[in-house]
Every structure is written in structure tokens, then in C-alpha cells.
């Protein structure tokens, strides 16, 4: 796996040819049990790496289009699954937790419910106030810049913009780890505000 | 290929399991002929993408450990090869240009000779003053941070540090596109200065 901006955060990716960007998965390594977000199929090498780091206690899926290898890795690690409360019934597996606005999955990892994206209950996650983790709505097609899911994919553009405005109001965000595209290590808050300004 | 911080810059990568980071290749798309830097073996998809963007007129190799797929792509595109003057005789192919300190391969792309790295004539490249392109000496093991090639690989640590100090003195550098690891879009100059401060 590739090391992110914190020593306890790692990612692995699959390049998507249709969009010319990486799809990303996240592993947060913690003493009380690792958390994976939107895990993709994983190479043998990265699987061994993840096993050496303790496997996974929780797997969070930010939206029903990001189930990817979640079920398979849940079985392998005995990890519990968590998904968006707004998409209960749309996931191909049962979750131990259905996350709504403000819910903490584990201490320090809080859910934000987004609206108007391509699925009804998409979650963003905030890790210790400073790292924002997004699924589909906010992405990084070009290095060092954030962009929005294309209009054609949005269920409700005005609602989606209101959700992005909420993310841009999180004043302590430094890093933005996007599900699709290039992650951001620094200046996340300013880049979210720039995204809002561009869309308004 | 993945879009970098400019619309005319693209990259493709191969994950290196030994180091848990991406090896990166660069394509600079320009009206007078595209330039590739340290090209890795390329997927059929990325090859088609690169062909649609015009193939390549020049291929630059920053050091003799980064020859990768340069010869093969040179044959495919009819591209001319360029390499470090300090490593003439160490590359497995003849170059049309051997680059020394200050040489411009094409307008806007200038070479800097580094010293003390693992090969004697490693080049860095500066694209229009604002984008620094590195081969091996300066790398990005963790997202949003620059680090140095491990001491064990340096031929002369003091000379290597002096070279890094020269890079850190390039006041207009915003982006740092590393050969190995995560690229930087913003704040490159400050990150290079932070690297020097950490090493001193």
C-alpha cells in the first residue's frame, strides 16, 4: 500500500481506464482495530501488507456504488461492515452499523450525510477534524484540485452544491482523501472553498 | 494516463512492491512535439491515450537507472532520446542529446545536474520555472512531503545535500513531480526548504 500524509493512513488503488483516474481505498491503522473505507480488490502484496498491519475490524462503504471488495474482505478479516443509513436496502450485504449525520463509527471518525449525489445517502467521513474522506461527490480528476461529480450523474445539483458548501465550511480540514482521483495532503479547506466558488 | 496539475501534463505509474510507492512517468504535451520523462512500460490503454495526444518527439532519461521503456517507446514513436551528459557510456542506447547543467532540451525545459546521488550525472528538470521534475534523489514516499534517497544509496551525502539545497533555492517552484512516490501540486518550494531543514 502507499503511505498517505499520516503514518497511520495507507491507500491502494485501481486505475480506471474510462475516467483516467485512480479509484482509491483507505486503511486507517489503529490500536483498537483498523478501519477500511471503500476497499477495492487488493493485490496479494497489499493484502499481506494489510495483514501485517493488523487486518481490519471495520469496513465502511460510503455509498452503494462503492461496495467493491467490501464483502470479501469482511469475510477474510472478520471485519464488521458499516454503510450509509440512507441506502439501507441498496447494499448487497447487511451492515452492523448504518451511519447517519454525525454518527461516529469509532472515536475520531464521524459521518456526514451528503445529498443530491448519484446515490441517496452518500457519506463523507471526517477523521479527527483534519482529514476529509469522500466517496463520489467530491473527487480529484487533476492533481492538486478538487472537482464535482459530473452534473449528469447528480440526482439534485442544488442539493449537491449545498452539501459541498457544508464540507467547505469545515475550517480545520487539511487533507482530502478522495475515493476517485488524486488525494490532497495540504490546504484542503482552501481547495474546497475554491471548488464552491467555481460551482456557484 | 492521469492528469497532473496542468492540462498539458499527464503521468502513468507502476506500483513498486519493494518500496510501497509508485514509479512515475511523465508526458508533456506540446504543439512542437511531446516530451516523455523516464517512461515506464505502458498499458495498451495509456499507449492509445498517448498516441491520441500525439505520441512523443523526445524522451528524456534522468539517470541510467531510469531507462525503463525509453528505448522501446523511442522506436515506437520515432522519438529522439536525451540523457545525462555525466552518464554517457552508462546508458544502453545512444542519445541524440546529452544534457548538462543549464541545457534546454526544448524551450521551457531546462536541465539541472545533481551530484552525489546513486548515479553520477542524475538530472532534475525545470519546466517553465514552476514545475520541478526529479528522478531519484528527491522523492515522495508519503503524501504531501518530500524525502531524500536513503543514505545507503547516495554516492556522496554532502554533495547530494548541496544539490538539494540548489533545488530548494528555486523560488518559483510550485509543483514537484517526483520519479518515485507522490507528486506535489502546490507549495513545492516550501516543501523543498522543509526537506533541506530536516536533513541539515
Tab-separated table of C-alpha atoms in Angstrom:
chain	number	residue	atom	x	y	z
A	1	UNK	CA	0.000	0.000	0.000
A	2	UNK	CA	1.040	3.619	-0.420
A	3	UNK	CA	1.619	5.790	2.620
A	4	UNK	CA	-0.616	8.849	2.897
A	5	UNK	CA	0.023	12.070	4.852
A	6	UNK	CA	-0.144	10.315	8.231
A	7	UNK	CA	1.825	7.255	9.253
A	8	UNK	CA	-1.419	5.522	10.206
A	9	UNK	CA	-3.080	6.029	6.816
A	10	UNK	CA	-2.440	3.901	3.734
A	11	UNK	CA	-4.117	3.526	0.383
A	12	UNK	CA	-4.320	1.153	-2.510
A	13	UNK	CA	-5.745	1.958	-5.904
A	14	UNK	CA	-7.017	0.616	-9.180
A	15	UNK	CA	-6.632	2.755	-12.295
A	16	UNK	CA	-9.952	3.316	-14.044
A	17	UNK	CA	-9.498	3.455	-17.792
A	18	UNK	CA	-12.913	5.003	-18.506
A	19	UNK	CA	-12.131	8.069	-16.372
A	20	UNK	CA	-8.313	8.125	-16.481
A	21	UNK	CA	-8.010	8.316	-12.721
A	22	UNK	CA	-7.338	6.056	-9.766
A	23	UNK	CA	-10.093	4.559	-7.663
A	24	UNK	CA	-8.780	4.602	-4.084
A	25	UNK	CA	-9.209	2.585	-0.933
A	26	UNK	CA	-8.146	3.662	2.511
A	27	UNK	CA	-6.790	1.838	5.558
A	28	UNK	CA	-6.665	3.630	8.924
A	29	UNK	CA	-4.367	1.692	11.249
A	30	UNK	CA	-5.318	1.978	14.940
A	31	UNK	CA	-4.679	0.106	18.159
A	32	UNK	CA	-8.364	-0.672	18.664
A	33	UNK	CA	-8.870	-2.154	15.207
A	34	UNK	CA	-8.174	-0.917	11.705
A	35	UNK	CA	-10.850	0.726	9.567
A	36	UNK	CA	-11.037	0.322	5.787
A	37	UNK	CA	-13.002	2.708	3.585
A	38	UNK	CA	-14.409	1.631	0.205
A	39	UNK	CA	-11.928	-1.239	-0.223
A	40	UNK	CA	-11.189	-2.280	-3.788
A	41	UNK	CA	-9.932	-5.699	-4.829
A	42	UNK	CA	-6.457	-5.898	-3.318
A	43	UNK	CA	-3.227	-7.394	-4.655
A	44	UNK	CA	-1.538	-10.256	-2.794
A	45	UNK	CA	1.266	-7.872	-1.868
A	46	UNK	CA	-1.037	-5.231	-0.397
A	47	UNK	CA	-3.116	-7.902	1.333
A	48	UNK	CA	-0.003	-9.210	3.106
A	49	UNK	CA	0.940	-5.628	3.988
A	50	UNK	CA	-2.516	-5.008	5.425
A	51	UNK	CA	-2.386	-8.291	7.349
A	52	UNK	CA	0.981	-7.280	8.853
A	53	UNK	CA	-0.659	-4.014	9.945
A	54	UNK	CA	-3.456	-5.926	11.659
A	55	UNK	CA	-6.118	-6.611	9.030
A	56	UNK	CA	-9.406	-4.805	9.641
A	57	UNK	CA	-12.036	-4.535	12.376
A	58	UNK	CA	-14.406	-2.281	10.393
A	59	UNK	CA	-15.128	-1.706	6.730
A	60	UNK	CA	-17.077	1.424	5.799
A	61	UNK	CA	-18.759	1.807	2.451
A	62	UNK	CA	-19.531	5.448	1.624
A	63	UNK	CA	-22.222	4.640	-0.935
A	64	UNK	CA	-23.900	1.708	-2.650
A	65	UNK	CA	-21.764	2.135	-5.793
A	66	UNK	CA	-18.617	1.584	-3.709
A	67	UNK	CA	-19.227	-1.895	-2.341
A	68	UNK	CA	-16.252	-3.151	-4.377
A	69	UNK	CA	-14.428	-5.875	-2.375
A	70	UNK	CA	-16.035	-4.929	0.973
A	71	UNK	CA	-17.947	-8.199	1.461
A	72	UNK	CA	-14.982	-10.373	0.522
A	73	UNK	CA	-12.568	-8.513	2.843
A	74	UNK	CA	-15.153	-8.537	5.621
A	75	UNK	CA	-15.210	-12.328	5.438
A	76	UNK	CA	-11.420	-12.606	5.263
A	77	UNK	CA	-10.746	-10.357	8.259
A	78	UNK	CA	-13.900	-10.970	10.250
A	79	UNK	CA	-14.490	-7.227	9.927
A	80	UNK	CA	-17.848	-5.613	10.637
A	81	UNK	CA	-19.491	-3.656	7.834
A	82	UNK	CA	-20.886	-0.138	8.038
A	83	UNK	CA	-22.843	1.708	5.375
A	84	UNK	CA	-24.980	4.785	4.788
A	85	UNK	CA	-28.320	4.757	6.626
A	86	UNK	CA	-29.842	6.477	3.600
A	87	UNK	CA	-29.009	3.487	1.396
A	88	UNK	CA	-30.220	0.686	3.636
A	89	UNK	CA	-31.691	-1.918	1.313
A	90	UNK	CA	-29.462	-0.870	-1.604
A	91	UNK	CA	-26.345	-2.684	-0.449
A	92	UNK	CA	-25.791	-6.360	-1.264
A	93	UNK	CA	-24.973	-7.152	2.365
A	94	UNK	CA	-26.216	-6.443	5.866
A	95	UNK	CA	-24.316	-3.840	7.875
A	96	UNK	CA	-23.583	-3.942	11.598
A	97	UNK	CA	-23.911	-0.134	11.618
A	98	UNK	CA	-25.948	2.185	9.400
A	99	UNK	CA	-24.375	5.624	9.653
A	100	UNK	CA	-26.323	8.881	9.697
A	101	UNK	CA	-25.292	12.509	10.021
A	102	UNK	CA	-22.925	12.996	12.948
A	103	UNK	CA	-22.537	9.322	13.855
A	104	UNK	CA	-19.093	8.272	14.994
A	105	UNK	CA	-18.149	4.809	13.774
A	106	UNK	CA	-15.186	4.724	16.160
A	107	UNK	CA	-13.816	7.642	18.194
A	108	UNK	CA	-12.457	10.276	15.828
A	109	UNK	CA	-14.231	9.100	12.672
A	110	UNK	CA	-17.512	10.920	12.057
A	111	UNK	CA	-20.034	10.626	9.244
A	112	UNK	CA	-21.538	13.454	7.213
A	113	UNK	CA	-24.577	12.773	5.044
A	114	UNK	CA	-24.438	14.290	1.589
A	115	UNK	CA	-27.461	14.971	-0.578
A	116	UNK	CA	-28.135	15.161	-4.287
A	117	UNK	CA	-25.268	12.861	-5.314
A	118	UNK	CA	-25.751	9.801	-7.507
A	119	UNK	CA	-26.928	7.646	-4.614
A	120	UNK	CA	-29.354	8.979	-1.966
A	121	UNK	CA	-27.330	8.590	1.245
A	122	UNK	CA	-23.696	9.031	0.263
A	123	UNK	CA	-21.409	9.611	3.229
A	124	UNK	CA	-18.309	11.681	3.679
A	125	UNK	CA	-16.151	10.927	6.709
A	126	UNK	CA	-14.117	13.282	8.848
A	127	UNK	CA	-11.094	11.868	10.614
A	128	UNK	CA	-10.038	13.838	13.688
A	129	UNK	CA	-11.361	17.100	12.154
A	130	UNK	CA	-8.406	17.467	9.790
A	131	UNK	CA	-8.809	14.743	7.161
A	132	UNK	CA	-11.904	14.642	4.971
A	133	UNK	CA	-12.644	11.350	3.221
A	134	UNK	CA	-15.006	11.490	0.243
A	135	UNK	CA	-16.665	8.794	-1.819
A	136	UNK	CA	-18.023	10.025	-5.135
A	137	UNK	CA	-19.372	13.583	-4.933
A	138	UNK	CA	-16.028	15.335	-4.431
A	139	UNK	CA	-13.152	13.976	-6.479
A	140	UNK	CA	-9.702	14.799	-7.829
A	141	UNK	CA	-9.515	14.437	-11.603
A	142	UNK	CA	-6.452	16.708	-11.833
A	143	UNK	CA	-3.559	16.774	-9.356
A	144	UNK	CA	-3.958	19.398	-6.614
A	145	UNK	CA	-7.545	20.416	-7.402
A	146	UNK	CA	-10.987	19.179	-6.384
A	147	UNK	CA	-13.920	18.754	-8.721
A	148	UNK	CA	-17.520	17.643	-8.531
A	149	UNK	CA	-19.131	14.515	-9.912
A	150	UNK	CA	-20.402	15.450	-13.415
A	151	UNK	CA	-23.846	17.082	-13.481
A	152	UNK	CA	-25.306	14.188	-15.484
A	153	UNK	CA	-24.676	11.907	-12.510
A	154	UNK	CA	-26.144	14.182	-9.837
A	155	UNK	CA	-29.646	13.412	-8.594
A	156	UNK	CA	-30.130	17.053	-7.497
A	157	UNK	CA	-27.454	19.605	-8.309
A	158	UNK	CA	-28.669	22.271	-5.867
A	159	UNK	CA	-28.719	19.773	-3.012
A	160	UNK	CA	-25.278	18.511	-4.031
A	161	UNK	CA	-23.879	22.056	-4.014
A	162	UNK	CA	-25.369	22.662	-0.583
A	163	UNK	CA	-23.572	19.528	0.631
A	164	UNK	CA	-20.267	20.659	-0.851
A	165	UNK	CA	-20.760	24.038	0.858
A	166	UNK	CA	-21.091	22.175	4.150
A	167	UNK	CA	-17.808	20.359	3.510
A	168	UNK	CA	-16.155	23.670	2.605
A	169	UNK	CA	-17.279	25.077	5.952
A	170	UNK	CA	-15.158	22.535	7.857
A	171	UNK	CA	-12.427	25.000	8.740
A	172	UNK	CA	-9.837	22.554	10.060
A	173	UNK	CA	-9.668	20.285	7.034
A	174	UNK	CA	-6.091	19.964	5.749
A	175	UNK	CA	-6.218	16.707	3.776
A	176	UNK	CA	-8.913	15.486	1.412
A	177	UNK	CA	-8.738	11.797	0.568
A	178	UNK	CA	-10.990	11.311	-2.417
A	179	UNK	CA	-12.459	7.994	-3.479
A	180	UNK	CA	-11.704	8.814	-7.104
A	181	UNK	CA	-8.615	10.679	-8.266
A	182	UNK	CA	-5.632	12.375	-6.622
A	183	UNK	CA	-5.610	12.808	-2.841
A	184	UNK	CA	-4.791	16.187	-1.266
A	185	UNK	CA	-2.397	16.465	1.680
A	186	UNK	CA	-2.399	20.204	2.358
A	187	UNK	CA	-4.747	23.147	2.029
A	188	UNK	CA	-7.894	21.060	1.751
A	189	UNK	CA	-10.124	23.731	3.246
A	190	UNK	CA	-8.983	26.331	0.690
A	191	UNK	CA	-9.385	23.844	-2.163
A	192	UNK	CA	-12.941	23.019	-1.034
A	193	UNK	CA	-13.728	26.733	-0.915
A	194	UNK	CA	-12.247	27.153	-4.388
A	195	UNK	CA	-14.487	24.328	-5.611
A	196	UNK	CA	-17.564	26.033	-4.172
A	197	UNK	CA	-16.566	29.361	-5.738
A	198	UNK	CA	-16.138	27.678	-9.121
A	199	UNK	CA	-19.536	25.982	-8.929
A	200	UNK	CA	-21.546	28.941	-7.680
B	1	UNK	CA	-2.897	8.379	-18.113
B	2	UNK	CA	-3.643	10.529	-15.089
B	3	UNK	CA	-3.905	14.283	-15.431
B	4	UNK	CA	-1.415	16.285	-13.412
B	5	UNK	CA	-1.700	19.923	-12.242
B	6	UNK	CA	-1.543	21.299	-15.802
B	7	UNK	CA	-3.729	20.247	-18.686
B	8	UNK	CA	-0.621	19.532	-20.750
B	9	UNK	CA	0.953	17.176	-18.204
B	10	UNK	CA	-0.001	13.527	-17.752
B	11	UNK	CA	1.519	10.619	-15.890
B	12	UNK	CA	1.398	6.877	-15.776
B	13	UNK	CA	2.767	4.734	-12.982
B	14	UNK	CA	3.782	1.288	-11.886
B	15	UNK	CA	3.454	0.376	-8.206
B	16	UNK	CA	6.751	-0.861	-6.772
B	17	UNK	CA	6.161	-3.547	-4.173
B	18	UNK	CA	9.663	-3.364	-2.679
B	19	UNK	CA	9.232	0.313	-1.756
B	20	UNK	CA	5.436	0.604	-1.492
B	21	UNK	CA	5.300	3.569	-3.802
B	22	UNK	CA	4.551	4.367	-7.424
B	23	UNK	CA	7.245	4.736	-10.047
B	24	UNK	CA	6.081	7.562	-12.311
B	25	UNK	CA	6.463	8.578	-15.930
B	26	UNK	CA	5.625	11.954	-17.347
B	27	UNK	CA	4.233	13.171	-20.666
B	28	UNK	CA	4.399	16.876	-21.529
B	29	UNK	CA	2.040	17.563	-24.430
B	30	UNK	CA	3.164	20.435	-26.669
B	31	UNK	CA	2.478	21.694	-30.168
B	32	UNK	CA	6.088	21.241	-31.243
B	33	UNK	CA	6.326	17.632	-30.107
B	34	UNK	CA	5.606	15.878	-26.841
B	35	UNK	CA	8.334	15.103	-24.309
B	36	UNK	CA	8.339	11.985	-22.128
B	37	UNK	CA	10.416	11.728	-18.965
B	38	UNK	CA	11.600	8.366	-17.600
B	39	UNK	CA	8.855	6.374	-19.373
B	40	UNK	CA	7.894	3.085	-17.779
B	41	UNK	CA	6.312	0.179	-19.614
B	42	UNK	CA	2.899	1.478	-20.635
B	43	UNK	CA	-0.501	-0.228	-20.746
B	44	UNK	CA	-2.352	-0.559	-24.047
B	45	UNK	CA	-4.912	1.939	-22.772
B	46	UNK	CA	-2.323	4.566	-21.839
B	47	UNK	CA	-0.417	3.942	-25.055
B	48	UNK	CA	-3.555	4.682	-27.097
B	49	UNK	CA	-4.155	7.779	-24.947
B	50	UNK	CA	-0.610	8.960	-25.569
B	51	UNK	CA	-0.939	8.269	-29.283
B	52	UNK	CA	-4.136	10.350	-29.378
B	53	UNK	CA	-2.197	13.168	-27.712
B	54	UNK	CA	0.477	12.971	-30.394
B	55	UNK	CA	2.986	10.310	-29.291
B	56	UNK	CA	6.428	11.675	-28.468
B	57	UNK	CA	9.173	13.678	-30.149
B	58	UNK	CA	11.650	13.466	-27.253
B	59	UNK	CA	12.269	11.023	-24.435
B	60	UNK	CA	14.439	12.204	-21.548
B	61	UNK	CA	16.019	9.800	-19.114
B	62	UNK	CA	17.080	11.483	-15.862
B	63	UNK	CA	19.578	8.805	-14.885
B	64	UNK	CA	20.932	5.453	-16.027
B	65	UNK	CA	18.721	3.548	-13.556
B	66	UNK	CA	15.610	5.026	-15.208
B	67	UNK	CA	15.989	3.740	-18.751
B	68	UNK	CA	12.841	1.625	-18.250
B	69	UNK	CA	10.864	1.521	-21.538
B	70	UNK	CA	12.678	4.504	-23.107
B	71	UNK	CA	14.322	2.578	-25.954
B	72	UNK	CA	11.125	0.699	-26.855
B	73	UNK	CA	8.981	3.862	-26.892
B	74	UNK	CA	11.661	5.716	-28.835
B	75	UNK	CA	11.377	3.084	-31.567
B	76	UNK	CA	7.586	3.102	-31.496
B	77	UNK	CA	7.222	6.880	-31.767
B	78	UNK	CA	10.394	7.708	-33.656
B	79	UNK	CA	11.288	9.868	-30.659
B	80	UNK	CA	14.796	11.165	-30.046
B	81	UNK	CA	16.491	10.195	-26.801
B	82	UNK	CA	18.179	12.539	-24.337
B	83	UNK	CA	20.189	11.574	-21.270
B	84	UNK	CA	22.569	12.973	-18.656
B	85	UNK	CA	25.943	14.033	-20.017
B	86	UNK	CA	27.507	12.757	-16.794
B	87	UNK	CA	26.321	9.221	-17.560
B	88	UNK	CA	27.367	8.951	-21.183
B	89	UNK	CA	28.516	5.383	-21.664
B	90	UNK	CA	26.288	4.064	-18.879
B	91	UNK	CA	23.063	4.029	-20.882
B	92	UNK	CA	22.165	1.071	-23.072
B	93	UNK	CA	21.427	3.337	-26.047
B	94	UNK	CA	22.860	6.322	-27.867
B	95	UNK	CA	21.282	9.702	-27.156
B	96	UNK	CA	20.698	12.491	-29.662
B	97	UNK	CA	21.328	14.969	-26.810
B	98	UNK	CA	23.469	14.639	-23.686
B	99	UNK	CA	22.226	17.216	-21.214
B	100	UNK	CA	24.444	19.215	-18.876
B	101	UNK	CA	23.741	21.922	-16.337
B	102	UNK	CA	21.556	24.644	-17.796
B	103	UNK	CA	20.870	22.967	-21.137
B	104	UNK	CA	17.389	23.422	-22.548
B	105	UNK	CA	16.109	20.317	-24.309
B	106	UNK	CA	13.254	22.320	-25.823
B	107	UNK	CA	12.218	25.872	-24.906
B	108	UNK	CA	10.996	25.929	-21.310
B	109	UNK	CA	12.540	22.634	-20.190
B	110	UNK	CA	15.937	23.078	-18.542
B	111	UNK	CA	18.314	20.553	-17.003
B	112	UNK	CA	19.972	20.756	-13.605
B	113	UNK	CA	22.865	18.416	-12.808
B	114	UNK	CA	22.710	16.830	-9.390
B	115	UNK	CA	25.695	15.392	-7.554
B	116	UNK	CA	26.230	12.665	-5.000
B	117	UNK	CA	23.155	10.643	-5.944
B	118	UNK	CA	23.291	6.946	-6.829
B	119	UNK	CA	24.383	7.612	-10.396
B	120	UNK	CA	26.997	10.260	-11.242
B	121	UNK	CA	25.087	12.597	-13.563
B	122	UNK	CA	21.455	12.449	-12.441
B	123	UNK	CA	19.357	15.254	-13.870
B	124	UNK	CA	16.461	17.215	-12.490
B	125	UNK	CA	14.367	19.176	-14.972
B	126	UNK	CA	12.629	22.515	-14.517
B	127	UNK	CA	9.565	23.171	-16.626
B	128	UNK	CA	8.803	26.855	-17.134
B	129	UNK	CA	10.343	27.728	-13.731
B	130	UNK	CA	7.349	26.440	-11.773
B	131	UNK	CA	7.404	22.652	-12.102
B	132	UNK	CA	10.393	20.672	-10.864
B	133	UNK	CA	10.785	17.144	-12.205
B	134	UNK	CA	13.030	14.804	-10.235
B	135	UNK	CA	14.362	11.334	-10.961
B	136	UNK	CA	15.696	9.530	-7.917
B	137	UNK	CA	17.352	11.892	-5.429
B	138	UNK	CA	14.193	13.703	-4.306
B	139	UNK	CA	11.136	11.517	-3.873
B	140	UNK	CA	7.723	11.347	-2.214
B	141	UNK	CA	7.354	8.294	-0.014
B	142	UNK	CA	4.494	9.862	1.970
B	143	UNK	CA	1.725	12.021	0.508
B	144	UNK	CA	2.447	15.754	0.665
B	145	UNK	CA	6.064	15.528	1.805
B	146	UNK	CA	9.427	15.184	0.065
B	147	UNK	CA	12.218	12.897	1.163
B	148	UNK	CA	15.722	12.009	0.060
B	149	UNK	CA	17.001	8.787	-1.439
B	150	UNK	CA	18.209	6.657	1.523
B	151	UNK	CA	21.775	7.385	2.657
B	152	UNK	CA	22.894	3.871	1.749
B	153	UNK	CA	22.197	4.656	-1.904
B	154	UNK	CA	23.951	8.030	-2.012
B	155	UNK	CA	27.433	8.157	-3.531
B	156	UNK	CA	28.263	11.317	-1.553
B	157	UNK	CA	25.785	12.602	1.012
B	158	UNK	CA	27.319	16.078	1.356
B	159	UNK	CA	27.266	16.590	-2.405
B	160	UNK	CA	23.683	15.294	-2.548
B	161	UNK	CA	22.600	17.747	0.157
B	162	UNK	CA	24.260	20.593	-1.718
B	163	UNK	CA	22.263	19.601	-4.792
B	164	UNK	CA	19.014	19.508	-2.823
B	165	UNK	CA	19.838	22.963	-1.451
B	166	UNK	CA	20.152	24.199	-5.029
B	167	UNK	CA	16.701	22.809	-5.837
B	168	UNK	CA	15.309	24.430	-2.691
B	169	UNK	CA	16.674	27.776	-3.879
B	170	UNK	CA	14.418	27.719	-6.960
B	171	UNK	CA	11.949	30.220	-5.590
B	172	UNK	CA	9.209	29.858	-8.196
B	173	UNK	CA	8.728	26.107	-7.894
B	174	UNK	CA	5.091	25.238	-7.141
B	175	UNK	CA	4.871	21.619	-8.292
B	176	UNK	CA	7.355	18.810	-7.766
B	177	UNK	CA	6.825	15.777	-9.970
B	178	UNK	CA	8.918	13.018	-8.449
B	179	UNK	CA	10.050	9.924	-10.299
B	180	UNK	CA	9.231	7.801	-7.270
B	181	UNK	CA	6.261	8.412	-4.981
B	182	UNK	CA	3.517	11.012	-4.676
B	183	UNK	CA	3.678	14.138	-6.839
B	184	UNK	CA	3.211	17.605	-5.311
B	185	UNK	CA	0.961	20.219	-6.952
B	186	UNK	CA	1.301	23.165	-4.593
B	187	UNK	CA	3.886	24.644	-2.244
B	188	UNK	CA	6.823	22.791	-3.745
B	189	UNK	CA	9.336	25.486	-2.820
B	190	UNK	CA	8.328	25.359	0.861
B	191	UNK	CA	8.411	21.559	0.856
B	192	UNK	CA	11.902	21.558	-0.644
B	193	UNK	CA	13.019	24.017	2.035
B	194	UNK	CA	11.448	21.799	4.690
B	195	UNK	CA	13.379	18.838	3.287
B	196	UNK	CA	16.659	20.770	3.495
B	197	UNK	CA	15.872	21.866	7.057
B	198	UNK	CA	15.182	18.270	8.043
B	199	UNK	CA	18.423	16.998	6.515
B	200	UNK	CA	20.734	19.715	7.843
